[in-house]
mmCIF file of C-alpha atoms in Angstrom:
data_model
loop_
_atom_site.group_PDB
_atom_site.id
_atom_site.type_symbol
_atom_site.label_atom_id
_atom_site.label_comp_id
_atom_site.label_asym_id
_atom_site.label_seq_id
_atom_site.Cartn_x
_atom_site.Cartn_y
_atom_site.Cartn_z
ATOM 1 C CA MET A 70 0.000 0.000 0.000
ATOM 2 C CA ALA A 71 1.377 3.429 -0.913
ATOM 3 C CA ASP A 72 2.094 6.088 1.685
ATOM 4 C CA LEU A 73 -0.967 8.087 2.652
ATOM 5 C CA ILE A 74 0.858 11.408 2.368
ATOM 6 C CA ALA A 75 4.136 12.647 0.875
ATOM 7 C CA PRO A 76 6.960 13.952 3.075
ATOM 8 C CA HIS A 77 7.100 17.716 3.617
ATOM 9 C CA GLY A 78 8.887 19.899 1.108
ATOM 10 C CA GLY A 79 7.573 18.300 -2.076
ATOM 11 C CA LEU A 80 9.869 15.301 -1.665
ATOM 12 C CA SER A 81 9.027 11.895 -3.093
ATOM 13 C CA ALA A 82 10.922 10.148 -0.282
ATOM 14 C CA LEU A 83 12.029 10.958 3.250
ATOM 15 C CA VAL A 84 15.460 12.441 3.824
ATOM 16 C CA ASN A 85 17.843 9.748 5.111
ATOM 17 C CA ARG A 86 21.109 10.899 6.683
ATOM 18 C CA THR A 87 21.553 7.915 9.004
ATOM 19 C CA VAL A 88 24.829 5.977 8.749
ATOM 20 C CA PRO A 89 24.099 2.378 7.597
ATOM 21 C CA ALA A 90 25.016 -0.388 10.054
ATOM 22 C CA ALA A 91 27.785 -1.728 7.810
ATOM 23 C CA GLU A 92 29.548 1.665 7.795
ATOM 24 C CA ILE A 93 29.325 2.537 11.499
ATOM 25 C CA ALA A 94 32.764 1.309 12.571
ATOM 26 C CA ASP A 95 34.602 3.062 9.729
ATOM 27 C CA PHE A 96 32.504 6.231 10.112
ATOM 28 C CA THR A 97 33.183 6.423 13.863
ATOM 29 C CA ALA A 98 36.918 5.875 13.421
ATOM 30 C CA LYS A 99 37.175 8.688 10.872
ATOM 31 C CA ALA A 100 35.002 11.030 12.966
ATOM 32 C CA ALA A 101 37.339 10.532 15.933
ATOM 33 C CA THR A 102 40.092 12.332 13.977
ATOM 34 C CA LEU A 103 37.984 15.451 13.289
ATOM 35 C CA PRO A 104 37.465 18.689 15.248
ATOM 36 C CA LYS A 105 34.515 18.322 17.628
ATOM 37 C CA LEU A 106 31.333 20.292 18.229
ATOM 38 C CA THR A 107 29.064 19.405 21.153
ATOM 39 C CA VAL A 108 25.331 19.113 20.462
ATOM 40 C CA SER A 109 23.246 19.772 23.573
ATOM 41 C CA ASP A 110 20.920 17.105 24.942
ATOM 42 C CA ALA A 111 17.942 19.233 23.863
ATOM 43 C CA ASP A 112 19.212 19.558 20.283
ATOM 44 C CA LEU A 113 20.174 15.889 19.918
ATOM 45 C CA SER A 114 16.573 15.000 19.117
ATOM 46 C CA SER A 115 16.567 17.540 16.270
ATOM 47 C CA LEU A 116 19.785 15.999 14.942
ATOM 48 C CA TYR A 117 18.240 12.520 14.960
ATOM 49 C CA ARG A 118 15.101 13.812 13.201
ATOM 50 C CA MET A 119 17.280 15.399 10.507
ATOM 51 C CA ALA A 120 18.803 11.956 10.061
ATOM 52 C CA ASP A 121 15.645 9.830 9.935
ATOM 53 C CA GLY A 122 13.536 12.250 7.874
ATOM 54 C CA GLY A 123 11.352 13.577 10.675
ATOM 55 C CA LEU A 124 12.502 17.072 9.702
ATOM 56 C CA SER A 125 12.392 16.547 5.922
ATOM 57 C CA PRO A 126 13.369 18.341 3.756
ATOM 58 C CA LEU A 127 16.185 19.460 6.104
ATOM 59 C CA THR A 128 19.465 17.597 5.659
ATOM 60 C CA GLY A 129 21.110 19.390 8.572
ATOM 61 C CA PRO A 130 21.012 22.601 10.601
ATOM 62 C CA MET A 131 19.973 25.688 8.640
ATOM 63 C CA THR A 132 22.380 28.146 7.042
ATOM 64 C CA ARG A 133 21.851 31.830 7.772
ATOM 65 C CA GLU A 134 19.925 32.396 4.524
ATOM 66 C CA VAL A 135 17.457 29.616 5.326
ATOM 67 C CA PHE A 136 17.253 30.563 9.016
ATOM 68 C CA ASP A 137 16.475 34.208 8.266
ATOM 69 C CA ARG A 138 13.913 33.324 5.590
ATOM 70 C CA VAL A 139 11.989 31.278 8.153
ATOM 71 C CA LEU A 140 12.038 34.172 10.632
ATOM 72 C CA GLN A 141 10.929 36.708 8.037
ATOM 73 C CA GLU A 142 8.689 34.726 5.677
ATOM 74 C CA GLU A 143 7.726 31.509 7.561
ATOM 75 C CA VAL A 144 8.731 29.309 4.612
ATOM 76 C CA ILE A 145 11.572 27.197 3.316
ATOM 77 C CA LEU A 146 12.354 26.680 -0.361
ATOM 78 C CA SER A 147 12.320 23.087 -1.578
ATOM 79 C CA GLU A 148 11.842 21.386 -4.943
ATOM 80 C CA GLY A 149 11.106 24.737 -6.579
ATOM 81 C CA GLY A 150 8.300 25.705 -4.178
ATOM 82 C CA LYS A 151 7.617 27.456 -0.884
ATOM 83 C CA TYR A 152 6.723 25.225 2.052
ATOM 84 C CA ALA A 153 5.437 26.237 5.466
ATOM 85 C CA TRP A 154 8.104 26.368 8.186
ATOM 86 C CA THR A 155 7.719 28.565 11.239
ATOM 87 C CA ILE A 156 10.643 27.902 13.632
ATOM 88 C CA PRO A 157 14.211 27.847 12.272
ATOM 89 C CA ILE A 158 16.536 25.088 13.494
ATOM 90 C CA ALA A 159 20.325 25.380 13.696
ATOM 91 C CA PHE A 160 22.937 24.299 16.243
ATOM 92 C CA PRO A 161 24.531 26.832 18.610
ATOM 93 C CA VAL A 162 28.283 27.161 19.126
ATOM 94 C CA ASP A 163 30.221 29.437 21.471
ATOM 95 C CA ALA A 164 32.098 32.479 20.168
ATOM 96 C CA GLU A 165 35.569 31.044 20.792
ATOM 97 C CA GLN A 166 34.920 27.876 18.830
ATOM 98 C CA ALA A 167 33.118 29.801 16.091
ATOM 99 C CA LYS A 168 36.380 31.638 15.357
ATOM 100 C CA THR A 169 38.136 28.323 14.672
ATOM 101 C CA LEU A 170 35.558 26.833 12.322
ATOM 102 C CA LYS A 171 36.109 26.892 8.564
ATOM 103 C CA VAL A 172 33.344 26.580 5.981
ATOM 104 C CA GLY A 173 33.935 23.458 3.903
ATOM 105 C CA GLU A 174 35.440 21.355 6.687
ATOM 106 C CA THR A 175 33.823 18.319 8.288
ATOM 107 C CA ILE A 176 33.273 18.379 12.043
ATOM 108 C CA ALA A 177 32.501 15.525 14.417
ATOM 109 C CA LEU A 178 29.307 16.019 16.394
ATOM 110 C CA VAL A 179 29.448 14.730 19.972
ATOM 111 C CA ASN A 180 26.894 14.533 22.771
ATOM 112 C CA SER A 181 27.268 15.872 26.320
ATOM 113 C CA LYS A 182 29.222 12.710 27.244
ATOM 114 C CA ASP A 183 31.735 13.435 24.446
ATOM 115 C CA GLU A 184 30.483 10.434 22.452
ATOM 116 C CA ILE A 185 30.456 10.729 18.646
ATOM 117 C CA VAL A 186 26.888 10.950 17.298
ATOM 118 C CA GLY A 187 27.504 12.196 13.769
ATOM 119 C CA THR A 188 29.348 14.597 11.486
ATOM 120 C CA LEU A 189 28.571 18.003 9.976
ATOM 121 C CA ASP A 190 29.802 19.209 6.593
ATOM 122 C CA LEU A 191 30.031 22.868 7.559
ATOM 123 C CA GLN A 192 28.391 25.354 5.172
ATOM 124 C CA ASP A 193 27.878 28.407 7.419
ATOM 125 C CA VAL A 194 28.830 29.991 10.753
ATOM 126 C CA TYR A 195 26.865 33.084 11.757
ATOM 127 C CA PRO A 196 25.853 35.221 14.772
ATOM 128 C CA TRP A 197 22.673 34.261 16.640
ATOM 129 C CA ASP A 198 20.484 37.337 17.041
ATOM 130 C CA LYS A 199 18.464 35.984 19.948
ATOM 131 C CA VAL A 200 16.186 39.005 20.279
ATOM 132 C CA ALA A 201 15.211 38.851 16.603
ATOM 133 C CA TYR A 202 14.753 35.071 16.890
ATOM 134 C CA ASN A 203 12.529 35.271 19.969
ATOM 135 C CA THR A 204 10.512 38.221 18.672
ATOM 136 C CA SER A 205 9.699 36.343 15.461
ATOM 137 C CA VAL A 206 9.113 32.842 16.870
ATOM 138 C CA TYR A 207 6.969 33.977 19.807
ATOM 139 C CA ALA A 208 5.325 36.965 18.062
ATOM 140 C CA THR A 209 5.982 39.243 21.038
ATOM 141 C CA PRO A 210 8.774 41.669 22.010
ATOM 142 C CA ARG A 211 8.516 40.513 25.634
ATOM 143 C CA MET A 212 11.102 38.045 26.868
ATOM 144 C CA ASP A 213 9.549 37.055 30.204
ATOM 145 C CA HIS A 214 8.272 33.625 29.224
ATOM 146 C CA PRO A 215 9.622 30.042 29.045
ATOM 147 C CA GLY A 216 10.133 29.987 25.279
ATOM 148 C CA ALA A 217 12.328 33.091 25.181
ATOM 149 C CA ARG A 218 14.472 31.746 27.995
ATOM 150 C CA ILE A 219 15.468 28.707 25.911
ATOM 151 C CA ALA A 220 17.626 30.963 23.724
ATOM 152 C CA LEU A 221 18.447 33.660 26.285
ATOM 153 C CA SER A 222 19.755 31.181 28.865
ATOM 154 C CA ASP A 223 22.047 29.553 26.299
ATOM 155 C CA PRO A 224 25.517 31.160 26.582
ATOM 156 C CA ARG A 225 26.410 30.254 22.983
ATOM 157 C CA GLU A 226 26.235 33.198 20.570
ATOM 158 C CA TYR A 227 26.748 31.692 17.114
ATOM 159 C CA LEU A 228 24.979 29.119 14.922
ATOM 160 C CA VAL A 229 26.249 26.589 12.414
ATOM 161 C CA GLY A 230 24.575 25.250 9.303
ATOM 162 C CA GLY A 231 25.374 22.406 6.954
ATOM 163 C CA THR A 232 24.669 18.777 6.088
ATOM 164 C CA VAL A 233 24.846 15.942 8.608
ATOM 165 C CA ARG A 234 25.436 12.218 8.734
ATOM 166 C CA VAL A 235 24.247 10.644 11.970
ATOM 167 C CA LEU A 236 24.694 7.380 13.838
ATOM 168 C CA PRO A 237 21.476 5.493 14.707
ATOM 169 C CA GLN A 238 19.684 6.851 17.756
ATOM 170 C CA PRO A 239 19.959 4.709 20.904
ATOM 171 C CA LYS A 240 16.623 3.470 22.269
ATOM 172 C CA ASN A 241 15.415 4.844 25.595
ATOM 173 C CA PRO A 242 15.289 1.880 28.010
ATOM 174 C CA SER A 243 11.934 2.936 29.474
ATOM 175 C CA TYR A 244 9.899 3.652 26.350
ATOM 176 C CA GLY A 245 12.125 3.099 23.322
ATOM 177 C CA ASP A 246 9.763 0.433 22.003
ATOM 178 C CA LEU A 247 7.172 3.166 21.514
ATOM 179 C CA VAL A 248 9.401 5.636 19.640
ATOM 180 C CA LEU A 249 9.426 4.774 15.930
ATOM 181 C CA SER A 250 11.142 6.324 12.921
ATOM 182 C CA PRO A 251 9.104 7.956 10.130
ATOM 183 C CA THR A 252 9.827 4.924 7.943
ATOM 184 C CA GLU A 253 8.483 2.627 10.677
ATOM 185 C CA THR A 254 5.317 4.649 11.330
ATOM 186 C CA ARG A 255 4.530 4.824 7.622
ATOM 187 C CA ALA A 256 4.930 1.050 7.344
ATOM 188 C CA LEU A 257 2.709 0.554 10.407
ATOM 189 C CA PHE A 258 -0.064 2.758 9.007
ATOM 190 C CA ALA A 259 0.094 0.893 5.703
ATOM 191 C CA ALA A 260 -0.080 -2.467 7.490
ATOM 192 C CA LYS A 261 -3.156 -1.273 9.405
ATOM 193 C CA LYS A 262 -4.707 -0.216 6.052
ATOM 194 C CA PHE A 263 -5.709 3.148 7.470
ATOM 195 C CA GLN A 264 -7.178 5.659 5.014
ATOM 196 C CA ARG A 265 -6.503 8.594 7.363
ATOM 197 C CA VAL A 266 -4.323 8.823 10.475
ATOM 198 C CA VAL A 267 -4.750 11.641 12.982
ATOM 199 C CA ALA A 268 -2.063 12.600 15.510
ATOM 200 C CA PHE A 269 -2.747 13.903 18.988
ATOM 201 C CA GLN A 270 0.203 15.966 20.271
ATOM 202 C CA THR A 271 0.715 16.318 24.010
ATOM 203 C CA ARG A 272 3.456 17.053 26.529
ATOM 204 C CA ASN A 273 1.196 16.502 29.558
ATOM 205 C CA ALA A 274 -0.361 13.682 31.483
ATOM 206 C CA LEU A 275 -3.916 13.616 30.148
ATOM 207 C CA HIS A 276 -7.025 15.045 31.736
ATOM 208 C CA ARG A 277 -10.260 13.703 30.300
ATOM 209 C CA ALA A 278 -10.718 17.004 28.486
ATOM 210 C CA HIS A 279 -7.374 16.396 26.735
ATOM 211 C CA GLU A 280 -8.439 12.876 25.799
ATOM 212 C CA TYR A 281 -11.659 14.211 24.347
ATOM 213 C CA ALA A 282 -9.774 16.122 21.657
ATOM 214 C CA LEU A 283 -8.475 12.786 20.371
ATOM 215 C CA VAL A 284 -11.990 11.325 20.557
ATOM 216 C CA VAL A 285 -13.386 14.244 18.548
ATOM 217 C CA GLY A 286 -10.659 13.985 15.909
ATOM 218 C CA LEU A 287 -11.070 10.248 15.374
ATOM 219 C CA GLU A 288 -14.860 10.404 15.332
ATOM 220 C CA ARG A 289 -15.018 13.334 12.889
ATOM 221 C CA LEU A 290 -12.912 11.504 10.318
ATOM 222 C CA THR A 291 -14.780 8.247 10.913
ATOM 223 C CA ARG A 292 -18.131 9.978 10.325
ATOM 224 C CA GLU A 293 -16.734 11.254 7.035
ATOM 225 C CA GLY A 294 -16.433 7.615 5.982
ATOM 226 C CA PHE A 295 -12.685 7.032 6.404
ATOM 227 C CA PHE A 296 -11.147 3.995 8.069
ATOM 228 C CA THR A 297 -9.138 6.103 10.478
ATOM 229 C CA GLY A 298 -6.390 5.509 12.990
ATOM 230 C CA ALA A 299 -5.760 7.890 15.881
ATOM 231 C CA VAL A 300 -2.338 8.043 17.501
ATOM 232 C CA LEU A 301 -1.692 9.359 20.972
ATOM 233 C CA ASN A 302 1.614 10.900 19.920
ATOM 234 C CA PRO A 303 3.260 12.493 22.984
ATOM 235 C CA LEU A 304 6.386 14.557 22.631
ATOM 236 C CA VAL A 305 9.203 13.004 24.676
ATOM 237 C CA GLY A 306 12.055 15.423 23.879
ATOM 238 C CA GLU A 307 13.264 18.287 26.069
ATOM 239 C CA THR A 308 10.490 20.052 28.021
ATOM 240 C CA LYS A 309 10.312 22.587 30.873
ATOM 241 C CA SER A 310 11.630 21.491 34.264
ATOM 242 C CA ASP A 311 8.151 21.736 35.798
ATOM 243 C CA ASP A 312 6.520 19.511 33.157
ATOM 244 C CA VAL A 313 5.986 15.876 34.135
ATOM 245 C CA ASP A 314 9.033 13.891 32.973
ATOM 246 C CA ALA A 315 8.774 11.726 29.866
ATOM 247 C CA VAL A 316 9.255 8.377 31.646
ATOM 248 C CA THR A 317 6.335 9.075 34.003
ATOM 249 C CA ARG A 318 4.132 10.451 31.232
ATOM 250 C CA MET A 319 4.723 7.423 29.038
ATOM 251 C CA LYS A 320 3.651 5.218 31.957
ATOM 252 C CA THR A 321 0.381 7.174 32.180
ATOM 253 C CA TYR A 322 -0.244 6.806 28.453
ATOM 254 C CA ARG A 323 0.515 3.084 28.526
ATOM 255 C CA ALA A 324 -1.955 2.661 31.392
ATOM 256 C CA LEU A 325 -4.688 4.379 29.375
ATOM 257 C CA ILE A 326 -4.028 2.403 26.197
ATOM 258 C CA ASP A 327 -3.360 -0.992 27.790
ATOM 259 C CA ASN A 328 -6.548 -0.760 29.861
ATOM 260 C CA LYS A 329 -8.557 0.582 26.903
ATOM 261 C CA ALA A 330 -9.543 3.447 29.190
ATOM 262 C CA LEU A 331 -8.817 6.367 26.871
ATOM 263 C CA GLY A 332 -12.102 7.900 25.744
ATOM 264 C CA GLN A 333 -14.165 5.481 27.831
ATOM 265 C CA GLY A 334 -17.575 6.993 28.550
ATOM 266 C CA ASP A 335 -16.977 9.918 26.199
ATOM 267 C CA THR A 336 -17.229 8.229 22.804
ATOM 268 C CA ASP A 337 -20.225 8.077 20.467
ATOM 269 C CA ASP A 338 -21.413 4.502 21.104
ATOM 270 C CA GLU A 339 -23.911 4.662 18.250
ATOM 271 C CA LEU A 340 -21.144 5.563 15.782
ATOM 272 C CA TRP A 341 -18.899 2.676 16.844
ATOM 273 C CA ALA A 342 -21.777 0.206 16.815
ATOM 274 C CA LYS A 343 -22.439 1.258 13.239
ATOM 275 C CA VAL A 344 -18.739 0.943 12.334
ATOM 276 C CA GLY A 345 -18.663 -2.535 13.862
ATOM 277 C CA ARG A 346 -15.333 -2.062 15.650
ATOM 278 C CA PRO A 347 -14.639 -0.650 19.097
ATOM 279 C CA PHE A 348 -13.105 2.807 19.448
ATOM 280 C CA SER A 349 -10.059 1.328 21.210
ATOM 281 C CA ASP A 350 -9.154 -0.734 18.132
ATOM 282 C CA HIS A 351 -8.401 2.495 16.274
ATOM 283 C CA VAL A 352 -6.057 4.029 18.868
ATOM 284 C CA LEU A 353 -2.268 3.599 19.013
ATOM 285 C CA LEU A 354 0.470 4.998 21.262
ATOM 286 C CA ILE A 355 3.679 6.230 19.588
ATOM 287 C CA GLY A 356 6.140 8.698 21.116
ATOM 288 C CA LEU A 357 7.838 11.515 19.198
ATOM 289 C CA ASP A 358 11.321 12.525 20.324
ATOM 290 C CA ILE A 359 11.798 16.220 19.620
ATOM 291 C CA LYS A 360 12.102 19.211 21.919
ATOM 292 C CA MET A 361 9.443 21.751 22.857
ATOM 293 C CA PHE A 362 9.781 25.427 21.957
ATOM 294 C CA TYR A 363 6.642 26.667 23.820
ATOM 295 C CA ALA A 364 5.865 28.784 20.776
ATOM 296 C CA GLY A 365 2.084 28.475 20.577
ATOM 297 C CA PRO A 366 0.707 29.000 17.037
ATOM 298 C CA LYS A 367 4.068 28.740 15.264
ATOM 299 C CA GLU A 368 4.923 25.547 17.109
ATOM 300 C CA ALA A 369 1.523 24.106 16.193
ATOM 301 C CA VAL A 370 2.582 24.383 12.547
ATOM 302 C CA MET A 371 5.894 22.655 13.333
ATOM 303 C CA HIS A 372 4.001 19.897 15.152
ATOM 304 C CA ALA A 373 2.027 19.396 11.942
ATOM 305 C CA ILE A 374 5.184 19.304 9.795
ATOM 306 C CA TYR A 375 6.776 16.635 11.991
ATOM 307 C CA ARG A 376 3.625 14.529 11.789
ATOM 308 C CA GLN A 377 3.325 14.824 8.014
ATOM 309 C CA ASN A 378 6.833 13.415 7.751
ATOM 310 C CA PHE A 379 5.851 10.531 10.019
ATOM 311 C CA GLY A 380 2.958 9.709 7.676
ATOM 312 C CA PHE A 381 0.019 11.341 9.444
ATOM 313 C CA THR A 382 -2.678 12.874 7.259
ATOM 314 C CA ASP A 383 -4.270 14.945 10.037
ATOM 315 C CA ILE A 384 -3.306 16.506 13.372
ATOM 316 C CA ILE A 385 -5.556 17.646 16.199
ATOM 317 C CA ILE A 386 -5.019 21.310 17.007
ATOM 318 C CA GLY A 387 -6.564 22.040 20.366
ATOM 319 C CA ARG A 388 -6.954 24.957 22.710
ATOM 320 C CA LYS A 389 -3.736 26.649 23.853
ATOM 321 C CA HIS A 390 -1.693 24.400 21.579
ATOM 322 C CA ALA A 391 2.012 24.444 22.634
ATOM 323 C CA ASP A 392 1.127 27.307 24.953
ATOM 324 C CA ALA A 393 3.084 28.740 27.869
ATOM 325 C CA PRO A 394 2.095 32.114 29.408
ATOM 326 C CA TYR A 395 4.204 35.079 30.449
ATOM 327 C CA ASP A 396 5.771 34.857 33.888
ATOM 328 C CA ASP A 397 2.920 36.975 35.313
ATOM 329 C CA LYS A 398 0.514 34.273 34.008
ATOM 330 C CA SER A 399 -1.053 36.550 31.389
ATOM 331 C CA GLU A 400 -1.533 35.006 27.939
ATOM 332 C CA ILE A 401 0.868 35.489 25.040
ATOM 333 C CA TRP A 402 -1.727 34.150 22.582
ATOM 334 C CA ASP A 403 -5.447 33.599 22.990
ATOM 335 C CA GLY A 404 -6.719 30.044 23.406
ATOM 336 C CA LEU A 405 -7.557 29.422 19.749
ATOM 337 C CA ALA A 406 -4.707 31.347 18.064
ATOM 338 C CA ALA A 407 -3.225 28.112 16.731
ATOM 339 C CA HIS A 408 -6.482 27.364 14.897
ATOM 340 C CA ARG A 409 -6.216 30.625 12.975
ATOM 341 C CA LYS A 410 -2.531 30.097 12.180
ATOM 342 C CA PHE A 411 -3.417 27.263 9.822
ATOM 343 C CA ASP A 412 -5.592 29.673 7.824
ATOM 344 C CA GLU A 413 -2.635 32.041 7.358
ATOM 345 C CA LEU A 414 0.130 29.723 6.129
ATOM 346 C CA LYS A 415 2.668 31.303 3.782
ATOM 347 C CA GLY A 416 3.675 28.026 2.136
ATOM 348 C CA THR A 417 2.370 24.566 1.265
ATOM 349 C CA LEU A 418 1.467 22.076 4.003
ATOM 350 C CA LEU A 419 -0.354 18.864 3.091
ATOM 351 C CA ILE A 420 -1.368 17.578 6.525
ATOM 352 C CA GLN A 421 -4.790 18.844 7.641
ATOM 353 C CA PRO A 422 -5.594 20.412 11.038
ATOM 354 C CA VAL A 423 -8.536 18.974 12.977
ATOM 355 C CA LYS A 424 -9.516 21.983 15.061
ATOM 356 C CA VAL A 425 -10.997 21.167 18.457
ATOM 357 C CA GLY A 426 -12.172 23.774 20.954
ATOM 358 C CA PHE A 427 -12.332 23.756 24.745
ATOM 359 C CA ALA A 428 -13.771 20.645 26.413
ATOM 360 C CA ALA A 429 -14.798 19.790 29.973
ATOM 361 C CA TYR A 430 -16.710 17.241 32.016
ATOM 362 C CA TYR A 431 -20.339 18.195 32.689
ATOM 363 C CA ALA A 432 -22.255 16.465 35.467
ATOM 364 C CA GLU A 433 -25.524 17.144 33.634
ATOM 365 C CA LEU A 434 -24.161 15.326 30.591
ATOM 366 C CA GLY A 435 -22.417 12.580 32.540
ATOM 367 C CA ARG A 436 -19.409 12.840 30.226
ATOM 368 C CA VAL A 437 -16.991 15.252 28.610
ATOM 369 C CA GLY A 438 -18.333 17.622 25.976
ATOM 370 C CA LEU A 439 -17.304 20.731 24.071
ATOM 371 C CA VAL A 440 -17.684 23.946 26.042
ATOM 372 C CA GLU A 441 -19.038 25.775 22.984
ATOM 373 C CA GLU A 442 -22.006 23.368 22.935
ATOM 374 C CA HIS A 443 -22.820 23.124 26.631
ATOM 375 C CA ALA A 444 -21.730 26.335 28.387
ATOM 376 C CA PRO A 445 -24.569 28.332 26.723
ATOM 377 C CA LYS A 446 -27.008 26.016 28.523
ATOM 378 C CA GLY A 447 -25.746 27.344 31.843
ATOM 379 C CA TRP A 448 -24.043 24.076 32.707
ATOM 380 C CA LYS A 449 -21.008 24.321 34.975
ATOM 381 C CA ALA A 450 -17.888 22.367 34.067
ATOM 382 C CA VAL A 451 -16.148 20.188 36.649
ATOM 383 C CA SER A 452 -12.655 21.594 37.130
ATOM 384 C CA ILE A 453 -9.665 21.672 39.455
ATOM 385 C CA SER A 454 -6.526 23.816 39.463
ATOM 386 C CA GLY A 455 -3.145 22.312 38.705
ATOM 387 C CA SER A 456 -1.857 23.131 42.194
ATOM 388 C CA GLU A 457 -4.858 21.436 43.833
ATOM 389 C CA LEU A 458 -4.355 18.411 41.629
ATOM 390 C CA ARG A 459 -0.682 18.115 42.591
ATOM 391 C CA GLU A 460 -1.591 18.372 46.283
ATOM 392 C CA LYS A 461 -4.056 15.523 45.904
ATOM 393 C CA PHE A 462 -1.386 13.386 44.248
ATOM 394 C CA ARG A 463 1.080 14.102 47.044
ATOM 395 C CA ARG A 464 -1.543 13.018 49.582
ATOM 396 C CA GLY A 465 -2.203 9.872 47.566
ATOM 397 C CA GLU A 466 -5.778 10.925 46.721
ATOM 398 C CA LEU A 467 -7.505 10.218 43.420
ATOM 399 C CA PRO A 468 -9.080 13.315 41.835
ATOM 400 C CA ASP A 469 -12.632 13.496 40.517
ATOM 401 C CA PRO A 470 -12.773 10.882 37.709
ATOM 402 C CA GLY A 471 -14.540 13.481 35.592
ATOM 403 C CA VAL A 472 -11.264 15.435 35.579
ATOM 404 C CA MET A 473 -8.690 12.638 35.319
ATOM 405 C CA ARG A 474 -9.022 8.885 35.019
ATOM 406 C CA PRO A 475 -7.705 6.748 37.900
ATOM 407 C CA GLU A 476 -5.417 4.901 35.464
ATOM 408 C CA THR A 477 -3.529 8.158 34.900
ATOM 409 C CA ALA A 478 -3.811 9.481 38.449
ATOM 410 C CA ARG A 479 -2.373 6.348 40.074
ATOM 411 C CA VAL A 480 0.834 6.622 38.045
ATOM 412 C CA LEU A 481 1.211 10.307 38.993
ATOM 413 C CA ILE A 482 0.524 9.554 42.673
ATOM 414 C CA GLU A 483 3.254 6.924 42.649
ATOM 415 C CA SER A 484 5.703 9.301 40.971
ATOM 416 C CA MET A 485 5.047 12.090 43.505
ATOM 417 C CA LYS A 486 5.403 10.007 46.657
ATOM 418 C CA GLY A 487 7.589 11.847 49.134
ATOM 419 C CA SER A 488 7.891 14.951 46.932
#
């Protein structure tokens, strides 16, 4: 069965910059003789996605020309066309090392443990204007928010661009079985004979309102007559220090999927009876290893680009997608800004957004529903603040099941014992 969707950038095949198994020993020996550049733990995931095609059509970190075009025009040029791209990606280097680098040379890329992970054929070295970068990516001149601090807290002042070759990515011992390459996900979707596949991006343990966005996305496409798969596709790359860690989150997702609890009580039973297959048969769990930028609408577009490369035809874009507020808790973007961003794209993007609004559990309904449908009736949503929820976990108490399922809550309670 053919791929459901082409890779981003007008390519007929995914970019592949991964060193083949038969060449690893020779490649590593040669790389050991080269000058070294350290890639941070956060940027390693971007390097591996350049290698396996998750960031197609990129073949390495961006040169200044490409980087600046993304900041100014929100596109990259590929195969003679303009393609949507909203956050530029290049690798930082400190000023002292930047002075020693020569365009045209090959550099060994090493991780924070000084282990060789790849090589870079250097095409550009250029200053990193962090204020211009933050102002463009976050669409605000203010710098008092988590996204801006990613660049501002980095002491490195220059960027490098070029083409990479990369050793295969090691598997995480806790959840590596659930992190697949774009080639593997495309083969899986073909084997399942899906006609559409919708991704649900998250960096959080799921409330029922979060889950409902996935339910809505899968059911919309199913009602349209497509044999659809829905993938709980959590991001497991670098996140903020106060986000729940990836190992714990993956345990919560496994608990939901393994117990067929996700969406339970909130699905359209009549629809699934008509389809003749249970909702749970259509839901998969696959992790995506790439870092967060906390860039709201522009990151929502990047989340779509990643997923197109992995073979998804659709992505759920929810409320406050990739959102993080200013330090004073005021909003940088309104709750549905990411929805509008997909109507304003400057370049081609094949994957389709499935726009889902605010959702909540309503006692009157006995399930989760969309706020836009039920709030006008005067119904009051069941809710709890994040701080109250964390206190319950620390005390070993399960929250209202209308807010979070016990399968998820028990994992979080266990992780917070003694904290």
